[in-house]
Amino acid sequence: MKSAFELKIRIIEHLRTIPITVYKKYNPSYLNHRTEQDINELVTFVISNYAVFFINAIQIVILLLIIFSISRNIAFLMLIFLPIYYFIYLGIRKPLYIKSYAAKEAQNSYFNILNEQFTFMEDIKIGGNDCFNNNYIRKFYRKYESDYMNYIRVSGKFLSLDGIISAIFQVVTFLYGGWQTL
């Protein structure tokens, strides 16, 4: 929590250094929501992934040593499949990042538009332009929905490839283990 606060202070300090004309291009509520969301995701990512990374690295080494002591051929199979996972990740990480970023930006724009609707409710009621505003909200929602679905598709492809490679590895390992047993 303290690290999130420190990041927020740094961002506020940075915003104080940029020209006011640049700052006025953004809605303050949007900036606050966006920085809060990004900081929370960053802190959560660091806390959850770095600890998990080190634990998983240790587990992989220990498991490889155990499997290597039981069967060198199965250990070599694992060593063959690990780079396959890595190269698939390298191939999909950029599209996954791009789609994720687009979905977050569209979500934030949609949130900003909703916030504007509440902020300018009196003006909207006086102007009587409900239909225009509803269409305006729908436009941003459709963009958000489209970008989010694109992200889900890319994410699903990655998870599917991961599952396929895991299944192939398991089948090869079981077949080899069965052959060794016979």
Short mmCIF file of N, CA and C in Angstrom, two decimals:
data_model
loop_
_atom_site.label_atom_id
_atom_site.label_comp_id
_atom_site.label_asym_id
_atom_site.label_seq_id
_atom_site.Cartn_x
_atom_site.Cartn_y
_atom_site.Cartn_z
N MET A 1 0.82 -1.17 0.00
CA MET A 1 0.00 0.00 0.00
C MET A 1 0.88 1.26 0.00
N LYS A 2 1.96 1.21 0.75
CA LYS A 2 2.84 2.37 0.80
C LYS A 2 3.51 2.60 -0.55
N SER A 3 3.88 1.51 -1.22
CA SER A 3 4.52 1.67 -2.53
C SER A 3 3.55 2.28 -3.53
N ALA A 4 2.28 1.92 -3.44
CA ALA A 4 1.27 2.52 -4.33
C ALA A 4 1.15 4.02 -4.05
N PHE A 5 1.18 4.38 -2.79
CA PHE A 5 1.10 5.80 -2.42
C PHE A 5 2.31 6.57 -2.95
N GLU A 6 3.50 5.98 -2.82
CA GLU A 6 4.71 6.65 -3.29
C GLU A 6 4.68 6.85 -4.80
N LEU A 7 4.18 5.85 -5.53
CA LEU A 7 4.03 6.00 -6.99
C LEU A 7 3.05 7.11 -7.33
N LYS A 8 1.96 7.18 -6.59
CA LYS A 8 0.95 8.21 -6.83
C LYS A 8 1.56 9.61 -6.62
N ILE A 9 2.35 9.76 -5.55
CA ILE A 9 3.01 11.04 -5.28
C ILE A 9 3.96 11.40 -6.42
N ARG A 10 4.70 10.43 -6.92
CA ARG A 10 5.63 10.70 -8.04
C ARG A 10 4.88 11.15 -9.29
N ILE A 11 3.75 10.52 -9.53
CA ILE A 11 2.95 10.90 -10.70
C ILE A 11 2.41 12.32 -10.54
N ILE A 12 1.92 12.63 -9.36
CA ILE A 12 1.42 13.99 -9.10
C ILE A 12 2.55 15.00 -9.26
N GLU A 13 3.73 14.67 -8.75
CA GLU A 13 4.87 15.58 -8.92
C GLU A 13 5.21 15.76 -10.39
N HIS A 14 5.14 14.68 -11.16
CA HIS A 14 5.41 14.77 -12.59
C HIS A 14 4.37 15.65 -13.29
N LEU A 15 3.10 15.46 -12.93
CA LEU A 15 2.04 16.25 -13.54
C LEU A 15 2.21 17.74 -13.24
N ARG A 16 2.79 18.05 -12.11
CA ARG A 16 3.03 19.46 -11.77
C ARG A 16 4.13 20.08 -12.63
N THR A 17 4.95 19.25 -13.26
CA THR A 17 6.05 19.78 -14.08
C THR A 17 5.67 19.95 -15.54
N ILE A 18 4.57 19.32 -15.99
CA ILE A 18 4.22 19.44 -17.41
C ILE A 18 3.49 20.76 -17.65
N PRO A 19 3.52 21.25 -18.89
CA PRO A 19 2.83 22.51 -19.19
C PRO A 19 1.33 22.39 -18.92
N ILE A 20 0.75 23.46 -18.46
CA ILE A 20 -0.67 23.48 -18.11
C ILE A 20 -1.55 23.20 -19.32
N THR A 21 -1.10 23.59 -20.52
CA THR A 21 -1.89 23.32 -21.73
C THR A 21 -1.98 21.82 -22.01
N VAL A 22 -0.95 21.11 -21.71
CA VAL A 22 -0.97 19.65 -21.88
C VAL A 22 -1.87 19.04 -20.81
N TYR A 23 -1.74 19.52 -19.58
CA TYR A 23 -2.54 18.98 -18.47
C TYR A 23 -4.04 19.19 -18.72
N LYS A 24 -4.42 20.34 -19.27
CA LYS A 24 -5.84 20.66 -19.46
C LYS A 24 -6.49 19.80 -20.54
N LYS A 25 -5.69 19.06 -21.31
CA LYS A 25 -6.25 18.18 -22.33
C LYS A 25 -6.97 16.99 -21.70
N TYR A 26 -6.67 16.70 -20.44
CA TYR A 26 -7.21 15.52 -19.78
C TYR A 26 -8.19 15.91 -18.68
N ASN A 27 -9.19 15.11 -18.54
CA ASN A 27 -10.15 15.27 -17.47
C ASN A 27 -9.48 14.83 -16.17
N PRO A 28 -9.54 15.65 -15.11
CA PRO A 28 -8.90 15.27 -13.84
C PRO A 28 -9.41 13.95 -13.27
N SER A 29 -10.69 13.68 -13.44
CA SER A 29 -11.25 12.41 -12.95
C SER A 29 -10.65 11.25 -13.72
N TYR A 30 -10.50 11.43 -15.03
CA TYR A 30 -9.88 10.40 -15.87
C TYR A 30 -8.45 10.14 -15.42
N LEU A 31 -7.68 11.21 -15.22
CA LEU A 31 -6.29 11.05 -14.77
C LEU A 31 -6.21 10.33 -13.43
N ASN A 32 -7.07 10.72 -12.52
CA ASN A 32 -7.05 10.10 -11.20
C ASN A 32 -7.41 8.62 -11.30
N HIS A 33 -8.48 8.33 -12.03
CA HIS A 33 -8.90 6.93 -12.18
C HIS A 33 -7.83 6.11 -12.89
N ARG A 34 -7.27 6.68 -13.95
CA ARG A 34 -6.26 5.97 -14.73
C ARG A 34 -5.01 5.69 -13.91
N THR A 35 -4.52 6.69 -13.20
CA THR A 35 -3.31 6.47 -12.40
C THR A 35 -3.59 5.49 -11.27
N GLU A 36 -4.74 5.61 -10.65
CA GLU A 36 -5.09 4.69 -9.55
C GLU A 36 -5.15 3.25 -10.06
N GLN A 37 -5.79 3.06 -11.20
CA GLN A 37 -5.93 1.73 -11.79
C GLN A 37 -4.56 1.18 -12.20
N ASP A 38 -3.76 1.99 -12.87
CA ASP A 38 -2.44 1.53 -13.32
C ASP A 38 -1.52 1.21 -12.15
N ILE A 39 -1.54 2.05 -11.14
CA ILE A 39 -0.69 1.82 -9.97
C ILE A 39 -1.10 0.54 -9.26
N ASN A 40 -2.39 0.34 -9.07
CA ASN A 40 -2.85 -0.89 -8.41
C ASN A 40 -2.46 -2.13 -9.21
N GLU A 41 -2.60 -2.07 -10.52
CA GLU A 41 -2.21 -3.21 -11.35
C GLU A 41 -0.71 -3.46 -11.28
N LEU A 42 0.07 -2.39 -11.30
CA LEU A 42 1.52 -2.52 -11.24
C LEU A 42 1.98 -3.12 -9.92
N VAL A 43 1.46 -2.61 -8.84
CA VAL A 43 1.84 -3.12 -7.52
C VAL A 43 1.40 -4.57 -7.36
N THR A 44 0.18 -4.88 -7.77
CA THR A 44 -0.32 -6.25 -7.70
C THR A 44 0.54 -7.18 -8.54
N PHE A 45 0.88 -6.74 -9.74
CA PHE A 45 1.71 -7.55 -10.64
C PHE A 45 3.06 -7.84 -10.01
N VAL A 46 3.72 -6.82 -9.49
CA VAL A 46 5.04 -6.99 -8.91
C VAL A 46 4.99 -7.92 -7.71
N ILE A 47 4.05 -7.67 -6.82
CA ILE A 47 3.96 -8.48 -5.60
C ILE A 47 3.64 -9.93 -5.93
N SER A 48 2.67 -10.15 -6.79
CA SER A 48 2.26 -11.52 -7.07
C SER A 48 3.21 -12.26 -7.99
N ASN A 49 3.76 -11.58 -8.99
CA ASN A 49 4.55 -12.29 -9.98
C ASN A 49 6.01 -12.51 -9.59
N TYR A 50 6.63 -11.56 -8.93
CA TYR A 50 8.03 -11.77 -8.59
C TYR A 50 8.20 -12.86 -7.54
N ALA A 51 7.34 -12.89 -6.56
CA ALA A 51 7.42 -13.96 -5.57
C ALA A 51 7.13 -15.30 -6.23
N VAL A 52 6.10 -15.34 -7.04
CA VAL A 52 5.73 -16.57 -7.74
C VAL A 52 6.84 -16.99 -8.70
N PHE A 53 7.47 -16.03 -9.36
CA PHE A 53 8.55 -16.35 -10.29
C PHE A 53 9.69 -17.08 -9.59
N PHE A 54 10.13 -16.55 -8.47
CA PHE A 54 11.23 -17.19 -7.75
C PHE A 54 10.84 -18.56 -7.21
N ILE A 55 9.64 -18.68 -6.69
CA ILE A 55 9.18 -19.98 -6.19
C ILE A 55 9.09 -20.98 -7.33
N ASN A 56 8.52 -20.56 -8.47
CA ASN A 56 8.42 -21.46 -9.63
C ASN A 56 9.78 -21.84 -10.18
N ALA A 57 10.72 -20.89 -10.20
CA ALA A 57 12.06 -21.20 -10.69
C ALA A 57 12.73 -22.27 -9.81
N ILE A 58 12.58 -22.11 -8.52
CA ILE A 58 13.15 -23.11 -7.60
C ILE A 58 12.47 -24.46 -7.80
N GLN A 59 11.13 -24.44 -7.94
CA GLN A 59 10.40 -25.69 -8.16
C GLN A 59 10.82 -26.37 -9.45
N ILE A 60 11.01 -25.60 -10.51
CA ILE A 60 11.42 -26.18 -11.78
C ILE A 60 12.78 -26.85 -11.66
N VAL A 61 13.71 -26.17 -11.03
CA VAL A 61 15.05 -26.74 -10.86
C VAL A 61 14.98 -28.02 -10.05
N ILE A 62 14.26 -27.99 -8.93
CA ILE A 62 14.15 -29.18 -8.08
C ILE A 62 13.46 -30.31 -8.82
N LEU A 63 12.37 -29.99 -9.52
CA LEU A 63 11.66 -31.03 -10.28
C LEU A 63 12.52 -31.60 -11.39
N LEU A 64 13.26 -30.74 -12.09
CA LEU A 64 14.15 -31.24 -13.14
C LEU A 64 15.21 -32.17 -12.55
N LEU A 65 15.76 -31.81 -11.40
CA LEU A 65 16.75 -32.67 -10.75
C LEU A 65 16.15 -34.02 -10.34
N ILE A 66 14.95 -33.97 -9.78
CA ILE A 66 14.29 -35.22 -9.38
C ILE A 66 13.97 -36.07 -10.60
N ILE A 67 13.38 -35.44 -11.61
CA ILE A 67 13.04 -36.19 -12.83
C ILE A 67 14.30 -36.68 -13.53
N PHE A 68 15.35 -35.86 -13.53
CA PHE A 68 16.61 -36.28 -14.15
C PHE A 68 17.19 -37.50 -13.44
N SER A 69 17.04 -37.54 -12.10
CA SER A 69 17.55 -38.70 -11.37
C SER A 69 16.70 -39.94 -11.62
N ILE A 70 15.40 -39.76 -11.94
CA ILE A 70 14.52 -40.89 -12.22
C ILE A 70 14.67 -41.34 -13.68
N SER A 71 14.57 -40.38 -14.60
CA SER A 71 14.65 -40.71 -16.03
C SER A 71 15.23 -39.52 -16.79
N ARG A 72 16.37 -39.73 -17.34
CA ARG A 72 17.02 -38.65 -18.10
C ARG A 72 16.24 -38.30 -19.36
N ASN A 73 15.64 -39.31 -19.97
CA ASN A 73 14.90 -39.05 -21.21
C ASN A 73 13.67 -38.15 -20.97
N ILE A 74 12.96 -38.39 -19.88
CA ILE A 74 11.81 -37.53 -19.57
C ILE A 74 12.29 -36.12 -19.23
N ALA A 75 13.41 -36.03 -18.54
CA ALA A 75 13.97 -34.70 -18.24
C ALA A 75 14.34 -33.98 -19.53
N PHE A 76 14.89 -34.69 -20.50
CA PHE A 76 15.21 -34.08 -21.79
C PHE A 76 13.94 -33.67 -22.53
N LEU A 77 12.87 -34.48 -22.41
CA LEU A 77 11.58 -34.08 -23.00
C LEU A 77 11.11 -32.76 -22.41
N MET A 78 11.24 -32.62 -21.09
CA MET A 78 10.85 -31.36 -20.45
C MET A 78 11.70 -30.21 -20.98
N LEU A 79 12.98 -30.45 -21.12
CA LEU A 79 13.87 -29.40 -21.62
C LEU A 79 13.57 -29.03 -23.07
N ILE A 80 12.99 -29.96 -23.82
CA ILE A 80 12.59 -29.66 -25.19
C ILE A 80 11.32 -28.82 -25.20
N PHE A 81 10.37 -29.15 -24.32
CA PHE A 81 9.09 -28.44 -24.30
C PHE A 81 9.18 -27.05 -23.67
N LEU A 82 10.11 -26.83 -22.76
CA LEU A 82 10.24 -25.51 -22.14
C LEU A 82 10.53 -24.40 -23.16
N PRO A 83 11.47 -24.61 -24.10
CA PRO A 83 11.68 -23.56 -25.11
C PRO A 83 10.45 -23.34 -26.02
N ILE A 84 9.69 -24.40 -26.25
CA ILE A 84 8.48 -24.25 -27.06
C ILE A 84 7.52 -23.30 -26.36
N TYR A 85 7.33 -23.52 -25.05
CA TYR A 85 6.51 -22.59 -24.27
C TYR A 85 7.06 -21.16 -24.39
N TYR A 86 8.34 -21.03 -24.24
CA TYR A 86 8.97 -19.71 -24.25
C TYR A 86 8.76 -19.01 -25.59
N PHE A 87 8.96 -19.72 -26.69
CA PHE A 87 8.82 -19.11 -28.00
C PHE A 87 7.36 -18.76 -28.32
N ILE A 88 6.43 -19.57 -27.85
CA ILE A 88 5.02 -19.23 -28.01
C ILE A 88 4.70 -17.97 -27.23
N TYR A 89 5.23 -17.88 -26.01
CA TYR A 89 5.03 -16.68 -25.20
C TYR A 89 5.62 -15.45 -25.91
N LEU A 90 6.84 -15.59 -26.45
CA LEU A 90 7.45 -14.47 -27.16
C LEU A 90 6.61 -14.03 -28.35
N GLY A 91 6.01 -15.00 -29.03
CA GLY A 91 5.19 -14.68 -30.20
C GLY A 91 3.88 -14.01 -29.85
N ILE A 92 3.34 -14.31 -28.70
CA ILE A 92 2.00 -13.81 -28.38
C ILE A 92 2.02 -12.64 -27.40
N ARG A 93 3.16 -12.38 -26.77
CA ARG A 93 3.15 -11.36 -25.71
C ARG A 93 2.89 -9.95 -26.27
N LYS A 94 3.43 -9.62 -27.44
CA LYS A 94 3.20 -8.27 -27.97
C LYS A 94 1.74 -8.07 -28.37
N PRO A 95 1.13 -9.00 -29.14
CA PRO A 95 -0.30 -8.82 -29.43
C PRO A 95 -1.16 -8.82 -28.16
N LEU A 96 -0.79 -9.63 -27.19
CA LEU A 96 -1.53 -9.68 -25.94
C LEU A 96 -1.42 -8.34 -25.21
N TYR A 97 -0.23 -7.77 -25.18
CA TYR A 97 -0.03 -6.47 -24.54
C TYR A 97 -0.81 -5.38 -25.27
N ILE A 98 -0.72 -5.38 -26.60
CA ILE A 98 -1.40 -4.35 -27.40
C ILE A 98 -2.91 -4.41 -27.19
N LYS A 99 -3.47 -5.62 -27.23
CA LYS A 99 -4.92 -5.76 -27.06
C LYS A 99 -5.33 -5.42 -25.63
N SER A 100 -4.53 -5.81 -24.66
CA SER A 100 -4.82 -5.49 -23.27
C SER A 100 -4.79 -3.99 -23.04
N TYR A 101 -3.79 -3.34 -23.60
CA TYR A 101 -3.65 -1.89 -23.46
C TYR A 101 -4.83 -1.17 -24.12
N ALA A 102 -5.20 -1.62 -25.32
CA ALA A 102 -6.33 -1.00 -26.03
C ALA A 102 -7.62 -1.17 -25.23
N ALA A 103 -7.81 -2.35 -24.64
CA ALA A 103 -9.02 -2.59 -23.85
C ALA A 103 -9.04 -1.68 -22.61
N LYS A 104 -7.90 -1.52 -21.97
CA LYS A 104 -7.84 -0.65 -20.78
C LYS A 104 -8.09 0.80 -21.17
N GLU A 105 -7.50 1.24 -22.27
CA GLU A 105 -7.72 2.62 -22.71
C GLU A 105 -9.19 2.86 -23.06
N ALA A 106 -9.79 1.90 -23.75
CA ALA A 106 -11.21 2.04 -24.11
C ALA A 106 -12.09 2.03 -22.86
N GLN A 107 -11.73 1.19 -21.89
CA GLN A 107 -12.48 1.16 -20.64
C GLN A 107 -12.36 2.49 -19.91
N ASN A 108 -11.17 3.03 -19.88
CA ASN A 108 -10.96 4.32 -19.22
C ASN A 108 -11.70 5.45 -19.93
N SER A 109 -11.71 5.43 -21.27
CA SER A 109 -12.45 6.44 -22.02
C SER A 109 -13.94 6.33 -21.74
N TYR A 110 -14.42 5.10 -21.70
CA TYR A 110 -15.84 4.86 -21.39
C TYR A 110 -16.17 5.37 -19.98
N PHE A 111 -15.31 5.07 -19.02
CA PHE A 111 -15.50 5.57 -17.66
C PHE A 111 -15.50 7.09 -17.64
N ASN A 112 -14.59 7.70 -18.40
CA ASN A 112 -14.50 9.16 -18.46
C ASN A 112 -15.79 9.76 -19.01
N ILE A 113 -16.34 9.15 -20.06
CA ILE A 113 -17.59 9.65 -20.65
C ILE A 113 -18.74 9.54 -19.65
N LEU A 114 -18.80 8.42 -18.94
CA LEU A 114 -19.84 8.26 -17.92
C LEU A 114 -19.68 9.32 -16.83
N ASN A 115 -18.45 9.57 -16.44
CA ASN A 115 -18.19 10.59 -15.43
C ASN A 115 -18.64 11.97 -15.92
N GLU A 116 -18.38 12.26 -17.18
CA GLU A 116 -18.82 13.54 -17.75
C GLU A 116 -20.34 13.66 -17.73
N GLN A 117 -21.02 12.54 -17.98
CA GLN A 117 -22.47 12.57 -17.96
C GLN A 117 -22.99 12.99 -16.59
N PHE A 118 -22.37 12.47 -15.55
CA PHE A 118 -22.78 12.85 -14.19
C PHE A 118 -22.36 14.28 -13.86
N THR A 119 -21.20 14.66 -14.34
CA THR A 119 -20.70 16.01 -14.05
C THR A 119 -21.57 17.08 -14.70
N PHE A 120 -21.98 16.83 -15.95
CA PHE A 120 -22.74 17.82 -16.70
C PHE A 120 -24.23 17.49 -16.78
N MET A 121 -24.73 16.77 -15.77
CA MET A 121 -26.14 16.34 -15.78
C MET A 121 -27.09 17.53 -15.90
N GLU A 122 -26.80 18.60 -15.21
CA GLU A 122 -27.68 19.77 -15.25
C GLU A 122 -27.72 20.36 -16.66
N ASP A 123 -26.56 20.50 -17.28
CA ASP A 123 -26.50 21.03 -18.65
C ASP A 123 -27.23 20.12 -19.63
N ILE A 124 -27.10 18.83 -19.44
CA ILE A 124 -27.76 17.87 -20.33
C ILE A 124 -29.27 17.97 -20.18
N LYS A 125 -29.74 18.11 -18.92
CA LYS A 125 -31.18 18.23 -18.69
C LYS A 125 -31.73 19.53 -19.27
N ILE A 126 -30.98 20.61 -19.09
CA ILE A 126 -31.43 21.91 -19.61
C ILE A 126 -31.44 21.88 -21.14
N GLY A 127 -30.39 21.31 -21.73
CA GLY A 127 -30.29 21.26 -23.19
C GLY A 127 -31.25 20.30 -23.83
N GLY A 128 -31.72 19.31 -23.07
CA GLY A 128 -32.67 18.35 -23.60
C GLY A 128 -32.10 17.48 -24.70
N ASN A 129 -30.80 17.29 -24.70
CA ASN A 129 -30.18 16.48 -25.76
C ASN A 129 -29.83 15.08 -25.25
N ASP A 130 -30.82 14.42 -24.68
CA ASP A 130 -30.64 13.07 -24.14
C ASP A 130 -30.23 12.08 -25.22
N CYS A 131 -30.89 12.15 -26.36
CA CYS A 131 -30.62 11.21 -27.44
C CYS A 131 -29.17 11.31 -27.90
N PHE A 132 -28.69 12.53 -28.09
CA PHE A 132 -27.30 12.73 -28.50
C PHE A 132 -26.34 12.13 -27.46
N ASN A 133 -26.59 12.41 -26.19
CA ASN A 133 -25.73 11.92 -25.13
C ASN A 133 -25.78 10.40 -25.01
N ASN A 134 -26.97 9.82 -25.19
CA ASN A 134 -27.07 8.36 -25.15
C ASN A 134 -26.26 7.73 -26.28
N ASN A 135 -26.35 8.31 -27.48
CA ASN A 135 -25.57 7.80 -28.60
C ASN A 135 -24.07 7.97 -28.36
N TYR A 136 -23.72 9.07 -27.73
CA TYR A 136 -22.32 9.34 -27.39
C TYR A 136 -21.78 8.28 -26.43
N ILE A 137 -22.58 7.95 -25.42
CA ILE A 137 -22.19 6.90 -24.46
C ILE A 137 -22.09 5.56 -25.17
N ARG A 138 -23.07 5.25 -26.01
CA ARG A 138 -23.07 3.97 -26.73
C ARG A 138 -21.83 3.83 -27.61
N LYS A 139 -21.42 4.93 -28.25
CA LYS A 139 -20.24 4.89 -29.11
C LYS A 139 -19.00 4.44 -28.31
N PHE A 140 -18.82 5.02 -27.15
CA PHE A 140 -17.66 4.66 -26.33
C PHE A 140 -17.80 3.25 -25.75
N TYR A 141 -19.04 2.87 -25.44
CA TYR A 141 -19.25 1.51 -24.94
C TYR A 141 -18.93 0.49 -26.03
N ARG A 142 -19.39 0.73 -27.26
CA ARG A 142 -19.11 -0.21 -28.35
C ARG A 142 -17.61 -0.35 -28.59
N LYS A 143 -16.88 0.77 -28.50
CA LYS A 143 -15.41 0.73 -28.65
C LYS A 143 -14.80 -0.12 -27.53
N TYR A 144 -15.25 0.11 -26.31
CA TYR A 144 -14.75 -0.67 -25.18
C TYR A 144 -15.08 -2.15 -25.35
N GLU A 145 -16.31 -2.45 -25.72
CA GLU A 145 -16.73 -3.84 -25.89
C GLU A 145 -15.90 -4.52 -26.99
N SER A 146 -15.71 -3.84 -28.09
CA SER A 146 -14.93 -4.38 -29.20
C SER A 146 -13.49 -4.65 -28.80
N ASP A 147 -12.85 -3.67 -28.16
CA ASP A 147 -11.46 -3.84 -27.74
C ASP A 147 -11.32 -4.93 -26.69
N TYR A 148 -12.29 -5.01 -25.78
CA TYR A 148 -12.24 -6.04 -24.75
C TYR A 148 -12.39 -7.43 -25.37
N MET A 149 -13.30 -7.58 -26.31
CA MET A 149 -13.49 -8.87 -26.97
C MET A 149 -12.26 -9.27 -27.76
N ASN A 150 -11.60 -8.30 -28.41
CA ASN A 150 -10.34 -8.61 -29.11
C ASN A 150 -9.28 -9.11 -28.14
N TYR A 151 -9.20 -8.48 -26.98
CA TYR A 151 -8.26 -8.92 -25.96
C TYR A 151 -8.59 -10.35 -25.49
N ILE A 152 -9.86 -10.62 -25.27
CA ILE A 152 -10.28 -11.95 -24.83
C ILE A 152 -9.93 -12.99 -25.89
N ARG A 153 -10.09 -12.66 -27.16
CA ARG A 153 -9.75 -13.60 -28.23
C ARG A 153 -8.26 -13.95 -28.22
N VAL A 154 -7.41 -12.93 -28.13
CA VAL A 154 -5.96 -13.17 -28.12
C VAL A 154 -5.57 -13.94 -26.86
N SER A 155 -6.13 -13.57 -25.74
CA SER A 155 -5.85 -14.26 -24.48
C SER A 155 -6.30 -15.72 -24.56
N GLY A 156 -7.46 -15.94 -25.14
CA GLY A 156 -7.96 -17.30 -25.32
C GLY A 156 -7.08 -18.14 -26.21
N LYS A 157 -6.55 -17.53 -27.27
CA LYS A 157 -5.63 -18.26 -28.15
C LYS A 157 -4.38 -18.68 -27.40
N PHE A 158 -3.86 -17.77 -26.58
CA PHE A 158 -2.68 -18.09 -25.80
C PHE A 158 -2.96 -19.24 -24.83
N LEU A 159 -4.09 -19.16 -24.14
CA LEU A 159 -4.44 -20.23 -23.20
C LEU A 159 -4.67 -21.55 -23.93
N SER A 160 -5.26 -21.48 -25.12
CA SER A 160 -5.48 -22.69 -25.90
C SER A 160 -4.16 -23.31 -26.33
N LEU A 161 -3.25 -22.48 -26.82
CA LEU A 161 -1.92 -23.01 -27.20
C LEU A 161 -1.21 -23.61 -26.00
N ASP A 162 -1.31 -22.96 -24.86
CA ASP A 162 -0.71 -23.47 -23.64
C ASP A 162 -1.29 -24.85 -23.29
N GLY A 163 -2.61 -24.97 -23.37
CA GLY A 163 -3.27 -26.24 -23.08
C GLY A 163 -2.89 -27.33 -24.07
N ILE A 164 -2.77 -26.97 -25.35
CA ILE A 164 -2.41 -27.94 -26.38
C ILE A 164 -0.99 -28.45 -26.14
N ILE A 165 -0.07 -27.54 -25.85
CA ILE A 165 1.33 -27.96 -25.61
C ILE A 165 1.41 -28.83 -24.35
N SER A 166 0.67 -28.46 -23.32
CA SER A 166 0.66 -29.27 -22.09
C SER A 166 0.12 -30.66 -22.38
N ALA A 167 -0.96 -30.72 -23.16
CA ALA A 167 -1.55 -32.02 -23.49
C ALA A 167 -0.59 -32.88 -24.31
N ILE A 168 0.07 -32.26 -25.29
CA ILE A 168 1.04 -33.00 -26.10
C ILE A 168 2.18 -33.53 -25.23
N PHE A 169 2.68 -32.68 -24.33
CA PHE A 169 3.75 -33.12 -23.44
C PHE A 169 3.29 -34.28 -22.56
N GLN A 170 2.09 -34.19 -22.03
CA GLN A 170 1.58 -35.26 -21.18
C GLN A 170 1.41 -36.56 -21.96
N VAL A 171 0.89 -36.46 -23.19
CA VAL A 171 0.71 -37.66 -24.01
C VAL A 171 2.06 -38.29 -24.32
N VAL A 172 3.03 -37.47 -24.73
CA VAL A 172 4.36 -38.00 -25.04
C VAL A 172 4.99 -38.63 -23.81
N THR A 173 4.85 -37.98 -22.67
CA THR A 173 5.42 -38.51 -21.43
C THR A 173 4.75 -39.82 -21.04
N PHE A 174 3.42 -39.87 -21.13
CA PHE A 174 2.72 -41.12 -20.78
C PHE A 174 3.08 -42.24 -21.74
N LEU A 175 3.15 -41.93 -23.03
CA LEU A 175 3.53 -42.96 -24.01
C LEU A 175 4.95 -43.46 -23.74
N TYR A 176 5.85 -42.54 -23.50
CA TYR A 176 7.23 -42.94 -23.20
C TYR A 176 7.28 -43.75 -21.90
N GLY A 177 6.58 -43.29 -20.87
CA GLY A 177 6.56 -44.01 -19.60
C GLY A 177 5.95 -45.39 -19.77
N GLY A 178 4.87 -45.49 -20.56
CA GLY A 178 4.26 -46.80 -20.83
C GLY A 178 5.21 -47.71 -21.60
N TRP A 179 5.89 -47.14 -22.57
CA TRP A 179 6.85 -47.93 -23.35
C TRP A 179 7.99 -48.42 -22.46
N GLN A 180 8.47 -47.56 -21.57
CA GLN A 180 9.54 -47.94 -20.65
C GLN A 180 9.07 -49.03 -19.69
N THR A 181 7.80 -48.95 -19.27
CA THR A 181 7.25 -49.97 -18.37
C THR A 181 7.19 -51.30 -19.07
N LEU A 182 6.74 -51.30 -20.31
CA LEU A 182 6.66 -52.56 -21.07
C LEU A 182 8.04 -53.12 -21.31
#
